[in-house]
Coordinates of N, CA, C and O in Angstrom, one line a residue:
X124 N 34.9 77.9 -55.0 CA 34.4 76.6 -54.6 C 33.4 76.8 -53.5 O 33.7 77.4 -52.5
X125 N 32.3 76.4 -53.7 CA 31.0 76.2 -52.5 C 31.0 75.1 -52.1 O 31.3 74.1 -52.7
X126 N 30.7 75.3 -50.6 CA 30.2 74.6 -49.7 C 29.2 73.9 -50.3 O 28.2 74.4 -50.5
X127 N 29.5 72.2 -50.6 CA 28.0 71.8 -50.6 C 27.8 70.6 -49.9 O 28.6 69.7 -49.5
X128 N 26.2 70.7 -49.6 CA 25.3 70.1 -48.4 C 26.1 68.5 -48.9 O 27.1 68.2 -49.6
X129 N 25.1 68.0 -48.2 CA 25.4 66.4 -47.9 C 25.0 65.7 -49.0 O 25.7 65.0 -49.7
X130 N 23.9 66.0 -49.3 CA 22.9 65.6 -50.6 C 23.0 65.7 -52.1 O 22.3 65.1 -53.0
X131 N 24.4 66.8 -52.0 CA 24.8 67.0 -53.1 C 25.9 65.5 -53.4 O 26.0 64.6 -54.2
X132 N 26.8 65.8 -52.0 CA 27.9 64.9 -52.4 C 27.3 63.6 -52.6 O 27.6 63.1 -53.7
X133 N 26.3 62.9 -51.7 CA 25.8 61.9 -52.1 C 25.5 61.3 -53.2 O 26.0 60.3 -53.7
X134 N 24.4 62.2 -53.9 CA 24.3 62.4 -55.3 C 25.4 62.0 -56.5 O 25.5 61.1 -57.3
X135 N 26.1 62.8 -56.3 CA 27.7 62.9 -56.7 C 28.1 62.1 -57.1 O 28.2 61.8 -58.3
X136 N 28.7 61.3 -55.5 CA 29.4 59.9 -55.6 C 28.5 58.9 -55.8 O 29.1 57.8 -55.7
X137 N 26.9 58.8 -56.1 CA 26.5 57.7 -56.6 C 26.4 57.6 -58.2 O 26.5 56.6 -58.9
X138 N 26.2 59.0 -58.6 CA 26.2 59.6 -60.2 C 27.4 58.6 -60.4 O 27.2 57.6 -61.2
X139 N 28.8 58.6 -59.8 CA 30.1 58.3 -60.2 C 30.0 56.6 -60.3 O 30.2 56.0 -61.3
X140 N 29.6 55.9 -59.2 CA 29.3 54.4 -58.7 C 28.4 54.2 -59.7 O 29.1 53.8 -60.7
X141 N 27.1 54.3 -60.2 CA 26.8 54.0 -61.2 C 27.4 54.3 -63.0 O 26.8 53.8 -63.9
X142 N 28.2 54.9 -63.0 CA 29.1 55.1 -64.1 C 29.7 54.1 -64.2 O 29.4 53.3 -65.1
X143 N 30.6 53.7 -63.3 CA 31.4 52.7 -63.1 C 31.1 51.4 -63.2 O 31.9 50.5 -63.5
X144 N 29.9 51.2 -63.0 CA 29.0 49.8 -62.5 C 28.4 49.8 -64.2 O 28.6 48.8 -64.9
X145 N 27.9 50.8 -64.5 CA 28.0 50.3 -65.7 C 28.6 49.9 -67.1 O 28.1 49.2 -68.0
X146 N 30.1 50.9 -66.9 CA 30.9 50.3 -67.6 C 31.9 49.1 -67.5 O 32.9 48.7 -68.2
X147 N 31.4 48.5 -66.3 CA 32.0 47.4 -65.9 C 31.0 46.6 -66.9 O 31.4 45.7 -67.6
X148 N 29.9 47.0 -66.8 CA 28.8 45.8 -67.7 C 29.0 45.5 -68.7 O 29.0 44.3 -69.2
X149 N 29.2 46.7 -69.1 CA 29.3 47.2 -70.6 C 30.4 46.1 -71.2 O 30.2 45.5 -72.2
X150 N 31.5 46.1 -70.2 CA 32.6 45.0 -70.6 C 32.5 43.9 -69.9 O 33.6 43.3 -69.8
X151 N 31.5 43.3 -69.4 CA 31.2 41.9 -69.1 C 31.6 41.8 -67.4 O 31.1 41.1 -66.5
X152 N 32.3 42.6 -67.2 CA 32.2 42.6 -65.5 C 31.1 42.4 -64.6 O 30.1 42.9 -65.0
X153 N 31.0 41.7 -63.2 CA 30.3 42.2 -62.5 C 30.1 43.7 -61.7 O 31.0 44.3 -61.2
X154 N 29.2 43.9 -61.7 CA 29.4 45.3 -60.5 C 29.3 45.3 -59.6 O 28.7 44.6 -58.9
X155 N 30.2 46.2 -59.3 CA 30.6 46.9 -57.7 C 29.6 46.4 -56.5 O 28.3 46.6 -56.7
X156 N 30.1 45.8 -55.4 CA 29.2 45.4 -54.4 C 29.4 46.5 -53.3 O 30.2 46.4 -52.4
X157 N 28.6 47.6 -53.4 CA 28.8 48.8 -52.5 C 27.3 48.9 -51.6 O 26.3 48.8 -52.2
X158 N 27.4 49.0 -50.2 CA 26.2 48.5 -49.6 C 26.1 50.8 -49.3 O 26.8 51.7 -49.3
X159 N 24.6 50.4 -49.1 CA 24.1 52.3 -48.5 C 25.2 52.5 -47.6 O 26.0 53.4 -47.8
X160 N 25.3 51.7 -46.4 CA 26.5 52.6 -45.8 C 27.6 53.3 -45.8 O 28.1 54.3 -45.2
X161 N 28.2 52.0 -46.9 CA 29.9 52.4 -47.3 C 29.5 53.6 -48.3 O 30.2 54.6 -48.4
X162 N 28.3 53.6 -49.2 CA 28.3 55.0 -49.7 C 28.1 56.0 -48.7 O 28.8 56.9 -49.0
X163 N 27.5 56.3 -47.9 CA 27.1 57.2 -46.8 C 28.4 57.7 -46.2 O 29.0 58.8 -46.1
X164 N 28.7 56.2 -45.8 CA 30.2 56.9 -45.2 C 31.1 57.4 -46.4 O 30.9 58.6 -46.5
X165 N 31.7 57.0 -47.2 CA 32.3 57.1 -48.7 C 32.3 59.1 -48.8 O 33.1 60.0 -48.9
X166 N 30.7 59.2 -48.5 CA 30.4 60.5 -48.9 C 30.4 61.2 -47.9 O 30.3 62.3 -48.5
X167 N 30.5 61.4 -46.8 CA 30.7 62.0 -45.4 C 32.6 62.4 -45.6 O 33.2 63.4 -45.4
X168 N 33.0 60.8 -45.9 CA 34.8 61.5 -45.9 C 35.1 62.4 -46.7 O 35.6 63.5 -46.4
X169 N 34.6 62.0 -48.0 CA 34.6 63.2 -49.2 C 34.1 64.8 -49.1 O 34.4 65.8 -49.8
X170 N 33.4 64.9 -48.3 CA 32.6 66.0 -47.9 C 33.7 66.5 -46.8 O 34.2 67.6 -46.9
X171 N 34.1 65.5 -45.8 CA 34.8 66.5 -44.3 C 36.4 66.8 -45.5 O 37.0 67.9 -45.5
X172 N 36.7 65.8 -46.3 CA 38.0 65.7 -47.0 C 38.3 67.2 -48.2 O 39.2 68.1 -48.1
X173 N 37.5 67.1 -49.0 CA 36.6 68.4 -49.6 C 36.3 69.7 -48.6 O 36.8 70.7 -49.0
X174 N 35.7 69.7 -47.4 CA 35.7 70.9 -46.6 C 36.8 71.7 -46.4 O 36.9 72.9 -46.7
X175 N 37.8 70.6 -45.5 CA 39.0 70.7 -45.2 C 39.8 71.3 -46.0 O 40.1 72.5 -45.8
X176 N 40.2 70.9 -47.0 CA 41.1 71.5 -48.5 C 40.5 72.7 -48.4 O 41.3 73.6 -48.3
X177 N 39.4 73.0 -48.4 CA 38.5 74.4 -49.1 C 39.4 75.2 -48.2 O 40.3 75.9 -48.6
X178 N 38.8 74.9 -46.6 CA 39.5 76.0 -45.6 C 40.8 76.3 -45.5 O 41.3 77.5 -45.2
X179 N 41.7 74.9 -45.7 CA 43.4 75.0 -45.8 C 43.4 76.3 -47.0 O 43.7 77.5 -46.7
X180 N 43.2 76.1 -48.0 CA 43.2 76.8 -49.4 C 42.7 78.7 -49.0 O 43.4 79.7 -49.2
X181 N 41.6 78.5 -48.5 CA 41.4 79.8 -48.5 C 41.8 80.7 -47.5 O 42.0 81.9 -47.6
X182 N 42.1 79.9 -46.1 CA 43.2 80.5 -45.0 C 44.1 80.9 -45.8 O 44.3 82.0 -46.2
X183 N 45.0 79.8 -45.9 CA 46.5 80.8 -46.9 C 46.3 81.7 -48.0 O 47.2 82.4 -48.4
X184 N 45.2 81.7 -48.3 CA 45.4 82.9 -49.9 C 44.5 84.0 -49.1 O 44.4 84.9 -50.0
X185 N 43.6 84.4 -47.7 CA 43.5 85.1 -47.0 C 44.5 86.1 -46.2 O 44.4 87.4 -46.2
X186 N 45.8 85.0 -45.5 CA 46.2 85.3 -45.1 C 47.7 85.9 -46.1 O 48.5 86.6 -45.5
X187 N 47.9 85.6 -47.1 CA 49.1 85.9 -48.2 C 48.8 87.2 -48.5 O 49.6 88.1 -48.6
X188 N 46.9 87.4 -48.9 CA 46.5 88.8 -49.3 C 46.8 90.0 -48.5 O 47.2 91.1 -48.9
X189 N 46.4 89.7 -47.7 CA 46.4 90.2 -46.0 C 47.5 90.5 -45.2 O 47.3 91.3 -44.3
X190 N 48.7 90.0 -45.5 CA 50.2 90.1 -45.0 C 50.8 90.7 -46.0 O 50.3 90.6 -47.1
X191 N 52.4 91.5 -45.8 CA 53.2 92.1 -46.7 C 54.3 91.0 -46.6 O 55.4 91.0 -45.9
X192 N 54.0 90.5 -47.0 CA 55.1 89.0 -47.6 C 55.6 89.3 -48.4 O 56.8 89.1 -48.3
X193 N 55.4 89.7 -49.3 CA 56.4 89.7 -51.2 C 57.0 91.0 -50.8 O 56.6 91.7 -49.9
X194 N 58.1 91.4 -51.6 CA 58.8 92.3 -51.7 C 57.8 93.5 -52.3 O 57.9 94.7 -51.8
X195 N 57.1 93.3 -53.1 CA 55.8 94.8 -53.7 C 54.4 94.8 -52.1 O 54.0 95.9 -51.7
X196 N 54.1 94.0 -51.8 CA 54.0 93.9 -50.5 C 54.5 94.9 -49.7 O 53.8 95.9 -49.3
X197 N 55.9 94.7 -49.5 CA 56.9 95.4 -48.2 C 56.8 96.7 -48.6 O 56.6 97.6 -47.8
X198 N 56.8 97.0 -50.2 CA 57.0 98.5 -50.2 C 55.7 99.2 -50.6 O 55.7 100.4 -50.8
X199 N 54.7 98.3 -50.6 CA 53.6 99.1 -50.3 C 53.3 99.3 -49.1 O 52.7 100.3 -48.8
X200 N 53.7 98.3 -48.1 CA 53.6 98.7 -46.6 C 54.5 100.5 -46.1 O 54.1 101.2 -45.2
X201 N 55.6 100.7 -46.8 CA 56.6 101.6 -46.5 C 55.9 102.7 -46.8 O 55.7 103.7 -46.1
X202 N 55.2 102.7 -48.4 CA 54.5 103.4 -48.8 C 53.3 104.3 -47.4 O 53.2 105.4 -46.8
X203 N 52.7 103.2 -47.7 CA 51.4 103.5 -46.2 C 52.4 104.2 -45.3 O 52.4 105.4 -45.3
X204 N 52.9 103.8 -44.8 CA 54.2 103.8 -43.3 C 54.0 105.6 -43.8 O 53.6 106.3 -42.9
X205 N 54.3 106.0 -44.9 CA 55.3 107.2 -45.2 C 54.2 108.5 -45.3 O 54.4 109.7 -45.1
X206 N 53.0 107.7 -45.8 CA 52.0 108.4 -45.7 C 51.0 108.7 -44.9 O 50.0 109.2 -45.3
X207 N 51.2 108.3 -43.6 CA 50.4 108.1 -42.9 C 49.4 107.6 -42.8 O 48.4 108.2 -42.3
X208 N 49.1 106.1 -43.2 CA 48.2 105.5 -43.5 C 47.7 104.4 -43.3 O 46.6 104.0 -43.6
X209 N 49.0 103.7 -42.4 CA 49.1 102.4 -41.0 C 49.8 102.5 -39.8 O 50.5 103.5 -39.7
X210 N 49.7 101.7 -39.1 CA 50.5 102.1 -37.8 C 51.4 101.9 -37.9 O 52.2 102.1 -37.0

């Protein structure tokens, strides 16, 4: 998953708001009364909300790779250990 700018998500979530807005038409509804800011903002949350997940996500699968947690883990660590090959 990439990082993307501001402009992307913007984009994005108005691609989605006009989807919506028009199949609301489509079936006789009115459409969505969404003013520039609540999309601005809308897309700023999505963006920090989206950021955040990325980093939670890739911290742990960093740090799982990175640590001898699993049992084939441990005994690859013993391995190294035996061979002189960690501290």
């Amino acid at each position: 998953m990439k990082n993307f700018d501001k402009g992307t998500v913007v984009r994005t979530v108005l691609l989605f708001i006009a989807l919506i807005n028009q199949t609301l038409m489509m079936f006789g509804k009115g459409a969505l009364p969404i003013s520039e800011d609540q999309v601005n903002t809308l897309a700023d949350t999505l963006y920090l909300v989206g950021s955040t997940v990325f980093t939670i996500i890739t911290s742990i699968v960093a740090w799982y790779k990175n640590n001898y947690v699993t049992e084939k883990g441990k005994k690859q660590k013993e391995v190294l250990k035996q061979n002189g090959l960690t501290k």
